[in-house]
Amino acid sequence: MEIKLLLILFLPLISFVFQIFFGRYIKKTAHWVSVFLLAVCLVISIDLLTNIFNGFFHNNVSLYDISIPWLTTNNISIYLGAYVDSLTVIMLFVVSLISFLVHLYSIEYMFGDKRYLRYFAYLGLFTFSMNGIVLSNNLFMTYIFWELVGFSSYLLIGFWYEKDSASEASKKAFLFNRVGDIGMFIGIMLIFFSFHTFNYNEIGYAVSQEGASQILTIAGILVFMGAVGKSAQVPLHVWLPDAMEGPTPVSALIHAATMVAAGVYMTLRIFPFLTIDALHFIATIGSITAFIASIIAITQNDIKRVLAYSTVSQLGYMIAAIGFGSYVFAFFHLITHAMFKACLFLCSGSVIHSMHHSLDEIDDHSTDPQDMNNMGALRHKLPITYTTMLISTLSLCGIPFFSGFLSKDSILASSLAYSSMYGGFTYMMPFLVFGAAFCTAFYMFRLIFKTFHGSAANKKVNDHISESGWMMTFPIMLLSFLSFAFVFTFPHLNPIHSDGWFIDSIYPAQSFTGFDSHMLEEEIHHNHSSAMSLSILFALCGIALSWLFYYKRSKISDTATNIFSRLKLFELSYNKFYFDELYNAYIITPFMNFSKRASFLDWDIYDQIFIDMWGWITLKLSDISAYLDYDILDQFFIDGFGKKTDEFGKELKNTQGGVLQNYLIGGLFGLLIILIIIQQG
């Protein structure tokens, strides 16, 4: 077991080191080294996954738990360790699968890029960091890998750093994640000083003994702030759509299945010691995020931005489900979403790749290959991409017989159960998540109709478009297959109910803070039929409305567009609820103004006046001191006395001519003077 865990953790790091230091020596085949190492990771993760079906993880019992002392000082001991249970195994499989497929897909997509090998190195570093988060058994180790994930994502988002937009996007992602990470760090420290441990299980045991407290609520919310940043929840969600400036395979890896899912995974890990108040906060943030992001996605024209806001919305579903107390459903949606959303991103990459090559052939460098307004009628040119993208879209919309239906339906039922249990402000949660479900169906089929149906925006472009090669089509075909419900239903019809394999292996996490999971299960059971019916109805209505607007292009669409424009609803959605403008107006601009004032005080006042004036005074005092020392003391007194002595000596020397008569005369005069003095006395 130890060897398997070490391999799955460090093989991606070896890929990083190899590409950085040795890849340039075997340029043409270096990428296959990374693909092979990730394939080994995938095989190991599949081997670990078989333990679930062999019954080793019944009721989420841990298979492996180890802690190694790393640092001990005074009363503080810090451990490095790994924890393997069903959550760990399934998440390792998801990360390994998506990472492997992205590596394979990138061979063709990134071919010819001047930093081709560096790209694969960054992918390896990112995968290593993600696996570290998944395997960590304590908050301290989680935080270390958490920051590594942030750093490696910064490198990948800003991979084409010569583009100003990519450079700005990477900095934006880094800064917004830092905001959440600061809160997370403070929360971790509060937990540590409250319970004297970073270990997840030990914290849970301590909370079970001491019970919930206000400080635990605050600490839980602060730790959750890390997830708000990483999983792009309101109000820290604005970085994710801009992160689409990175290569499209990066979007599939980071923004569909792994990095953004890290926040959800971490929140699942801390679920046992989240208080009811903290869960209310989490449910509110998730529900609002799901709804707002889905509204914004409706009016976006960049194909990757639509999927980006869709990702934000679906992450909101997962976070909301955790807040509802539906631990299992949140994790199940994480898995299904990873498959169909990665497929959608890679399909969009196939479209963009084909558009880009077509535009190059006709020497058109002004048309945006990501703008859906420049597409249309691509379904016959890209049959595999179209089919796989349609399957993934149906799954995302929650249509029966697709995986998204299983997971989303359960979350919607949880929202009804949650509002029934707590009442009050919680009644708004079902409206938000069901509204998001309707919007999801609408904007996704808007994407399908505008991209693949209708007439071509530019016939010359369409004439030169062709399907991508097998390295790009194989990953999307596999992921689209994993978007069908039957993949997850074996051997029971519903994996997350009664005796299904998923709920049997995951099992709802025990809450140590008083959350009544049994009551929630009963309420979900009562509301399940209503939620399922409403879910299907809302999805079909969204598809039908999108069909009227963008396929039939009926007069109803024009009327509705005019109404929304007059009400300023279109502008509100198109401008993303003015989040960026609000940040600029109330945070960035005031901060920059404050910085300018601080700079004035620091440079113009403190530095120029106080520091430089003191320097001027010091120089003047030095000049005076030098004058007194050199001109007065040294030149006048010291050198002057020497000079006068020298002159006196010279004059005295003149009196000694060497003539005896002069000496006798001088002696007589001297004797005469002495006699006169004696006589006077």
Tab-separated table of C-alpha atoms in Angstrom, residues 77-451:
chain	number	residue	atom	x	y	z
A	77	SER	CA	4.103	18.643	17.084
A	78	ILE	CA	3.504	18.646	13.345
A	79	TYR	CA	3.019	15.419	11.400
A	80	LEU	CA	3.067	14.464	7.751
A	81	GLY	CA	0.675	11.697	6.901
A	82	ALA	CA	-1.656	9.977	4.480
A	83	TYR	CA	-5.223	8.840	4.947
A	84	VAL	CA	-6.939	6.444	2.566
A	85	ASP	CA	-10.676	5.851	2.648
A	86	SER	CA	-13.344	5.678	-0.037
A	87	LEU	CA	-13.265	9.458	-0.594
A	88	THR	CA	-9.523	9.324	-1.127
A	89	VAL	CA	-9.633	6.403	-3.549
A	90	ILE	CA	-12.435	7.787	-5.720
A	91	MET	CA	-10.876	11.267	-5.822
A	92	LEU	CA	-7.474	9.813	-6.763
A	93	PHE	CA	-9.154	7.988	-9.625
A	94	VAL	CA	-10.893	11.158	-10.827
A	95	VAL	CA	-7.679	13.221	-10.706
A	96	SER	CA	-5.588	10.493	-12.374
A	97	LEU	CA	-8.138	9.832	-15.127
A	98	ILE	CA	-8.696	13.470	-16.062
A	99	SER	CA	-4.992	14.280	-15.835
A	100	PHE	CA	-4.065	11.316	-18.041
A	101	LEU	CA	-6.664	12.219	-20.667
A	102	VAL	CA	-5.574	15.860	-20.625
A	103	HIS	CA	-1.941	14.792	-21.123
A	104	LEU	CA	-2.970	12.647	-24.103
A	105	TYR	CA	-5.233	15.349	-25.546
A	106	SER	CA	-2.510	17.996	-25.178
A	107	ILE	CA	-0.069	16.136	-27.456
A	108	GLU	CA	-2.045	17.210	-30.513
A	109	TYR	CA	-3.595	20.383	-29.122
A	110	MET	CA	-0.303	21.929	-27.966
A	111	PHE	CA	1.882	20.549	-30.767
A	112	GLY	CA	4.231	23.178	-32.108
A	113	ASP	CA	4.049	25.448	-29.078
A	114	LYS	CA	7.462	26.939	-28.283
A	115	ARG	CA	7.112	25.970	-24.603
A	116	TYR	CA	5.684	22.516	-25.318
A	117	LEU	CA	7.788	20.575	-22.792
A	118	ARG	CA	7.403	23.206	-20.095
A	119	TYR	CA	3.637	22.804	-20.479
A	120	PHE	CA	3.859	19.083	-19.676
A	121	ALA	CA	6.128	19.889	-16.742
A	122	TYR	CA	3.537	22.233	-15.283
A	123	LEU	CA	0.822	19.594	-15.750
A	124	GLY	CA	2.934	17.150	-13.732
A	125	LEU	CA	3.513	19.653	-10.938
A	126	PHE	CA	-0.193	20.402	-10.749
A	127	THR	CA	-1.175	16.722	-10.618
A	128	PHE	CA	1.380	16.103	-7.861
A	129	SER	CA	-0.091	18.970	-5.834
A	130	MET	CA	-3.664	17.728	-6.279
A	131	ASN	CA	-2.771	14.181	-5.255
A	132	GLY	CA	-1.084	15.649	-2.179
A	133	ILE	CA	-4.323	17.384	-1.130
A	134	VAL	CA	-6.298	14.185	-1.651
A	135	LEU	CA	-3.910	12.025	0.392
A	136	SER	CA	-3.338	14.456	3.287
A	137	ASN	CA	-4.633	13.369	6.676
A	138	ASN	CA	-4.262	16.740	8.373
A	139	LEU	CA	-4.973	20.409	7.774
A	140	PHE	CA	-1.313	21.451	7.857
A	141	MET	CA	-0.274	19.107	5.051
A	142	THR	CA	-3.423	19.999	3.139
A	143	TYR	CA	-2.487	23.683	3.317
A	144	ILE	CA	1.016	23.010	1.957
A	145	PHE	CA	-0.315	21.223	-1.114
A	146	TRP	CA	-3.151	23.753	-1.303
A	147	GLU	CA	-0.611	26.508	-1.941
A	148	LEU	CA	1.266	24.321	-4.431
A	149	VAL	CA	-1.961	23.847	-6.378
A	150	GLY	CA	-2.438	27.616	-6.415
A	151	PHE	CA	1.131	28.154	-7.629
A	152	SER	CA	0.982	25.525	-10.378
A	153	SER	CA	-2.408	26.811	-11.565
A	154	TYR	CA	-0.853	30.298	-11.748
A	155	LEU	CA	1.810	28.890	-14.078
A	156	LEU	CA	-0.758	27.105	-16.260
A	157	ILE	CA	-3.275	29.952	-16.494
A	158	GLY	CA	-0.519	32.381	-17.449
A	159	PHE	CA	1.233	29.867	-19.703
A	160	TRP	CA	0.961	32.204	-22.701
A	161	TYR	CA	2.260	35.074	-20.604
A	162	GLU	CA	3.217	37.160	-23.634
A	163	LYS	CA	-0.529	37.853	-23.952
A	164	ASP	CA	-1.508	40.630	-21.579
A	165	SER	CA	-4.888	39.008	-20.964
A	166	ALA	CA	-3.274	35.720	-19.881
A	167	SER	CA	-0.778	37.477	-17.643
A	168	GLU	CA	-3.512	39.532	-16.000
A	169	ALA	CA	-5.743	36.463	-15.607
A	170	SER	CA	-3.023	34.496	-13.807
A	171	LYS	CA	-2.352	37.380	-11.426
A	172	LYS	CA	-6.081	37.799	-10.811
A	173	ALA	CA	-6.485	34.104	-10.022
A	174	PHE	CA	-3.480	34.171	-7.711
A	175	LEU	CA	-4.638	37.243	-5.770
A	176	PHE	CA	-8.258	36.149	-5.359
A	177	ASN	CA	-7.130	32.743	-4.157
A	178	ARG	CA	-4.803	34.424	-1.661
A	179	VAL	CA	-7.773	36.193	-0.100
A	180	GLY	CA	-9.472	32.881	0.549
A	181	ASP	CA	-6.233	31.213	1.630
A	182	ILE	CA	-5.560	33.854	4.296
A	183	GLY	CA	-8.954	33.131	5.829
A	184	MET	CA	-8.259	29.406	5.582
A	185	PHE	CA	-4.906	29.772	7.355
A	186	ILE	CA	-6.433	31.774	10.214
A	187	GLY	CA	-9.166	29.142	10.562
A	188	ILE	CA	-6.603	26.318	10.657
A	189	MET	CA	-4.675	28.110	13.388
A	190	LEU	CA	-7.872	28.648	15.411
A	191	ILE	CA	-8.625	24.939	15.187
A	192	PHE	CA	-5.070	23.979	16.115
A	193	PHE	CA	-4.883	26.200	19.189
A	194	SER	CA	-8.351	25.016	20.228
A	195	PHE	CA	-7.721	21.258	19.872
A	196	HIS	CA	-3.885	21.067	19.668
A	197	THR	CA	-3.902	18.956	16.507
A	198	PHE	CA	-4.132	19.280	12.730
A	199	ASN	CA	-5.319	15.707	12.154
A	200	TYR	CA	-8.855	15.422	10.723
A	201	ASN	CA	-9.848	12.403	12.810
A	202	GLU	CA	-8.363	13.795	16.012
A	203	ILE	CA	-10.185	17.100	15.516
A	204	GLY	CA	-13.426	15.191	15.006
A	205	TYR	CA	-12.852	13.203	18.205
A	206	ALA	CA	-12.049	16.376	20.173
A	207	VAL	CA	-15.217	18.083	18.902
A	208	SER	CA	-17.286	15.016	19.834
A	209	GLN	CA	-15.978	15.346	23.385
A	210	GLU	CA	-16.276	19.111	23.753
A	211	GLY	CA	-19.270	19.806	21.502
A	212	ALA	CA	-19.936	22.740	19.192
A	213	SER	CA	-18.881	26.265	20.115
A	214	GLN	CA	-18.879	29.766	18.668
A	215	ILE	CA	-15.144	29.616	18.045
A	216	LEU	CA	-15.649	26.382	16.087
A	217	THR	CA	-18.270	28.098	13.920
A	218	ILE	CA	-15.885	30.969	13.183
A	219	ALA	CA	-13.000	28.576	12.497
A	220	GLY	CA	-15.153	26.440	10.182
A	221	ILE	CA	-16.286	29.455	8.156
A	222	LEU	CA	-12.712	30.733	7.904
A	223	VAL	CA	-11.383	27.367	6.707
A	224	PHE	CA	-14.268	27.267	4.243
A	225	MET	CA	-13.014	30.615	2.850
A	226	GLY	CA	-10.222	28.638	1.229
A	227	ALA	CA	-12.880	26.713	-0.672
A	228	VAL	CA	-14.649	29.975	-1.575
A	229	GLY	CA	-11.447	31.059	-3.322
A	230	LYS	CA	-10.377	27.735	-4.851
A	231	SER	CA	-13.868	26.633	-5.885
A	232	ALA	CA	-14.793	30.097	-7.172
A	233	GLN	CA	-17.767	30.864	-4.952
A	234	VAL	CA	-19.404	34.272	-4.648
A	235	PRO	CA	-17.846	36.778	-4.044
A	236	LEU	CA	-14.434	35.340	-5.007
A	237	HIS	CA	-15.641	33.720	-8.237
A	238	VAL	CA	-14.528	36.387	-10.709
A	239	TRP	CA	-11.094	34.848	-11.352
A	240	LEU	CA	-12.376	31.593	-12.872
A	241	PRO	CA	-13.895	32.911	-16.154
A	242	ASP	CA	-10.780	35.008	-16.801
A	243	ALA	CA	-8.666	31.904	-16.236
A	244	MET	CA	-9.959	30.647	-19.594
A	245	GLU	CA	-7.009	32.542	-21.094
A	246	GLY	CA	-4.942	29.450	-20.419
A	247	PRO	CA	-4.798	26.535	-22.902
A	248	THR	CA	-8.116	24.693	-23.225
A	249	PRO	CA	-6.789	21.359	-21.862
A	250	VAL	CA	-5.769	23.320	-18.762
A	251	SER	CA	-9.355	24.505	-18.439
A	252	ALA	CA	-10.523	20.886	-18.518
A	253	LEU	CA	-7.971	19.844	-15.904
A	254	ILE	CA	-8.107	22.798	-13.531
A	255	HIS	CA	-11.577	24.195	-13.957
A	256	ALA	CA	-13.638	21.074	-14.441
A	257	ALA	CA	-12.410	18.253	-12.303
A	258	THR	CA	-9.442	18.961	-10.107
A	259	MET	CA	-8.387	22.384	-8.794
A	260	VAL	CA	-11.866	23.808	-8.384
A	261	ALA	CA	-12.988	20.498	-6.901
A	262	ALA	CA	-10.239	20.775	-4.273
A	263	GLY	CA	-12.359	23.264	-2.325
A	264	VAL	CA	-15.329	20.897	-2.354
A	265	TYR	CA	-13.132	17.957	-1.326
A	266	MET	CA	-11.592	19.910	1.546
A	267	THR	CA	-15.028	21.014	2.755
A	268	LEU	CA	-16.111	17.359	2.722
A	269	ARG	CA	-13.119	16.527	4.912
A	270	ILE	CA	-14.012	19.150	7.520
A	271	PHE	CA	-17.758	18.377	7.359
A	272	PRO	CA	-17.806	16.313	10.617
A	273	PHE	CA	-16.827	19.327	12.709
A	274	LEU	CA	-18.809	22.031	10.891
A	275	THR	CA	-21.475	23.550	13.136
A	276	ILE	CA	-25.069	24.064	12.017
A	277	ASP	CA	-24.477	27.828	11.735
A	278	ALA	CA	-21.443	27.206	9.548
A	279	LEU	CA	-23.493	24.838	7.374
A	280	HIS	CA	-26.183	27.523	6.973
A	281	PHE	CA	-23.496	29.932	5.783
A	282	ILE	CA	-22.083	27.365	3.353
A	283	ALA	CA	-25.544	26.516	1.984
A	284	THR	CA	-26.295	30.200	1.399
A	285	ILE	CA	-23.018	30.867	-0.418
A	286	GLY	CA	-23.421	27.776	-2.591
A	287	SER	CA	-27.042	28.465	-3.551
A	288	ILE	CA	-26.374	32.102	-4.443
A	289	THR	CA	-23.333	31.097	-6.492
A	290	ALA	CA	-25.266	28.439	-8.409
A	291	PHE	CA	-27.992	30.903	-9.359
A	292	ILE	CA	-25.919	33.994	-10.159
A	293	ALA	CA	-23.358	32.124	-12.267
A	294	SER	CA	-26.124	30.443	-14.289
A	295	ILE	CA	-27.719	33.836	-14.999
A	296	ILE	CA	-24.386	35.248	-16.196
A	297	ALA	CA	-23.735	32.259	-18.483
A	298	ILE	CA	-26.924	32.979	-20.467
A	299	THR	CA	-25.501	36.044	-22.231
A	300	GLN	CA	-21.851	35.085	-22.742
A	301	ASN	CA	-20.633	34.523	-26.302
A	302	ASP	CA	-17.192	33.045	-25.670
A	303	ILE	CA	-17.687	29.263	-25.684
A	304	LYS	CA	-15.160	28.703	-22.892
A	305	ARG	CA	-16.629	31.480	-20.746
A	306	VAL	CA	-20.060	29.874	-20.943
A	307	LEU	CA	-18.528	26.639	-19.661
A	308	ALA	CA	-16.549	28.562	-17.038
A	309	TYR	CA	-19.673	30.126	-15.541
A	310	SER	CA	-21.356	26.755	-15.821
A	311	THR	CA	-18.522	25.343	-13.715
A	312	VAL	CA	-18.974	28.079	-11.113
A	313	SER	CA	-22.691	27.280	-10.997
A	314	GLN	CA	-22.160	23.527	-10.614
A	315	LEU	CA	-19.579	24.090	-7.896
A	316	GLY	CA	-22.247	26.152	-6.185
A	317	TYR	CA	-24.498	23.065	-6.305
A	318	MET	CA	-21.811	20.969	-4.605
A	319	ILE	CA	-21.104	23.549	-1.922
A	320	ALA	CA	-24.826	24.067	-1.333
A	321	ALA	CA	-25.312	20.299	-0.978
A	322	ILE	CA	-22.652	20.196	1.746
A	323	GLY	CA	-24.435	23.054	3.490
A	324	PHE	CA	-27.704	21.145	3.211
A	325	GLY	CA	-25.982	18.243	4.946
A	326	SER	CA	-26.054	16.034	1.839
A	327	TYR	CA	-22.478	14.910	2.147
A	328	VAL	CA	-22.809	11.934	-0.224
A	329	PHE	CA	-24.735	13.806	-2.919
A	330	ALA	CA	-22.182	16.612	-3.015
A	331	PHE	CA	-19.342	14.169	-3.591
A	332	PHE	CA	-21.301	12.169	-6.157
A	333	HIS	CA	-22.008	15.344	-8.138
A	334	LEU	CA	-18.305	16.187	-7.957
A	335	ILE	CA	-17.539	12.889	-9.700
A	336	THR	CA	-20.223	13.059	-12.384
A	337	HIS	CA	-19.474	16.724	-13.028
A	338	ALA	CA	-15.787	15.957	-13.459
A	339	MET	CA	-16.588	13.591	-16.310
A	340	PHE	CA	-19.127	15.571	-18.320
A	341	LYS	CA	-17.579	18.988	-17.676
A	342	ALA	CA	-14.079	17.810	-18.649
A	343	CYS	CA	-15.679	16.396	-21.787
A	344	LEU	CA	-17.378	19.737	-22.506
A	345	PHE	CA	-14.138	21.677	-22.112
A	346	LEU	CA	-12.202	19.265	-24.311
A	347	CYS	CA	-15.019	19.401	-26.898
A	348	SER	CA	-14.832	23.186	-26.859
A	349	GLY	CA	-11.090	22.808	-27.337
A	350	SER	CA	-11.727	20.630	-30.383
A	351	VAL	CA	-14.026	23.313	-31.831
A	352	ILE	CA	-11.536	26.101	-31.104
A	353	HIS	CA	-8.646	24.027	-32.488
A	354	SER	CA	-10.537	23.402	-35.738
A	355	MET	CA	-11.638	27.025	-36.001
A	356	HIS	CA	-8.102	28.241	-35.405
A	357	HIS	CA	-6.613	26.022	-38.119
A	358	SER	CA	-9.373	26.994	-40.558
A	359	LEU	CA	-8.783	30.702	-39.938
A	360	ASP	CA	-5.051	30.184	-40.462
A	361	GLU	CA	-5.722	28.509	-43.808
A	362	ILE	CA	-7.757	31.447	-45.079
A	363	ASP	CA	-5.279	33.873	-43.509
A	364	ASP	CA	-7.903	35.425	-41.218
A	365	HIS	CA	-6.326	36.627	-37.968
A	366	SER	CA	-9.052	39.020	-36.874
A	367	THR	CA	-11.909	36.555	-36.257
A	368	ASP	CA	-12.166	35.227	-32.711
A	369	PRO	CA	-12.149	31.389	-32.873
A	370	GLN	CA	-13.842	31.185	-29.427
A	371	ASP	CA	-16.814	33.459	-30.192
A	372	MET	CA	-19.958	31.400	-30.842
A	373	ASN	CA	-21.264	34.162	-33.114
A	374	ASN	CA	-18.492	33.198	-35.541
A	375	MET	CA	-19.514	29.525	-35.611
A	376	GLY	CA	-22.713	27.744	-36.647
A	377	ALA	CA	-23.532	24.619	-38.699
A	378	LEU	CA	-20.521	22.679	-37.385
A	379	ARG	CA	-22.325	19.434	-36.543
A	380	HIS	CA	-21.592	17.882	-39.969
A	381	LYS	CA	-17.976	19.046	-39.944
A	382	LEU	CA	-17.303	17.868	-36.385
A	383	PRO	CA	-19.593	14.845	-35.905
A	384	ILE	CA	-17.650	13.253	-33.037
A	385	THR	CA	-17.228	16.550	-31.202
A	386	TYR	CA	-20.917	17.354	-31.702
A	387	THR	CA	-22.170	13.992	-30.485
A	388	THR	CA	-19.952	13.880	-27.423
A	389	MET	CA	-20.714	17.480	-26.538
A	390	LEU	CA	-24.465	16.845	-26.857
A	391	ILE	CA	-24.226	13.826	-24.551
A	392	SER	CA	-22.281	15.813	-21.955
A	393	THR	CA	-24.731	18.700	-22.249
A	394	LEU	CA	-27.688	16.400	-21.592
A	395	SER	CA	-25.874	15.107	-18.532
A	396	LEU	CA	-25.162	18.616	-17.287
A	397	CYS	CA	-28.816	19.584	-17.755
A	398	GLY	CA	-29.912	16.652	-15.594
A	399	ILE	CA	-31.817	14.725	-18.246
A	400	PRO	CA	-32.821	11.143	-17.249
A	401	PHE	CA	-30.495	8.292	-18.240
A	402	PHE	CA	-27.469	10.558	-17.870
A	403	SER	CA	-25.173	10.786	-14.856
A	404	GLY	CA	-25.961	14.412	-14.104
A	405	PHE	CA	-29.584	13.464	-13.501
A	406	LEU	CA	-28.629	11.116	-10.666
A	407	SER	CA	-26.510	13.634	-8.788
A	408	LYS	CA	-28.391	16.884	-9.509
A	409	ASP	CA	-31.773	15.357	-8.707
A	410	SER	CA	-30.524	14.369	-5.262
A	411	ILE	CA	-29.180	17.852	-4.543
A	412	LEU	CA	-32.476	19.437	-5.559
A	413	ALA	CA	-34.312	17.034	-3.243
A	414	SER	CA	-31.876	18.004	-0.484
A	415	SER	CA	-32.723	21.687	-0.951
A	416	LEU	CA	-36.427	20.942	-0.393
A	417	ALA	CA	-35.607	18.811	2.653
A	418	TYR	CA	-33.279	21.453	4.066
A	419	SER	CA	-35.869	24.236	3.764
A	420	SER	CA	-38.497	21.980	5.394
A	421	MET	CA	-36.195	21.291	8.338
A	422	TYR	CA	-35.103	24.832	9.127
A	423	GLY	CA	-37.651	27.184	7.515
A	424	GLY	CA	-37.056	30.944	7.607
A	425	PHE	CA	-34.475	32.234	5.138
A	426	THR	CA	-33.754	28.660	3.998
A	427	TYR	CA	-36.940	28.733	1.901
A	428	MET	CA	-35.037	30.714	-0.714
A	429	MET	CA	-32.566	27.834	-1.315
A	430	PRO	CA	-34.893	25.674	-3.481
A	431	PHE	CA	-35.825	28.711	-5.606
A	432	LEU	CA	-32.157	29.461	-6.233
A	433	VAL	CA	-31.050	25.919	-7.108
A	434	PHE	CA	-34.130	25.099	-9.206
A	435	GLY	CA	-33.743	28.438	-10.975
A	436	ALA	CA	-30.134	27.551	-11.695
A	437	ALA	CA	-31.275	24.172	-13.108
A	438	PHE	CA	-33.604	25.938	-15.549
A	439	CYS	CA	-30.919	28.434	-16.606
A	440	THR	CA	-28.384	25.619	-17.078
A	441	ALA	CA	-30.575	23.848	-19.613
A	442	PHE	CA	-31.240	27.142	-21.403
A	443	TYR	CA	-27.659	28.390	-21.783
A	444	MET	CA	-26.170	24.981	-22.610
A	445	PHE	CA	-28.562	24.368	-25.483
A	446	ARG	CA	-27.999	27.955	-26.537
A	447	LEU	CA	-24.341	26.937	-26.859
A	448	ILE	CA	-25.268	23.795	-28.820
A	449	PHE	CA	-27.608	25.601	-31.223
A	450	LYS	CA	-25.296	28.562	-31.852
A	451	THR	CA	-22.209	26.402	-32.366
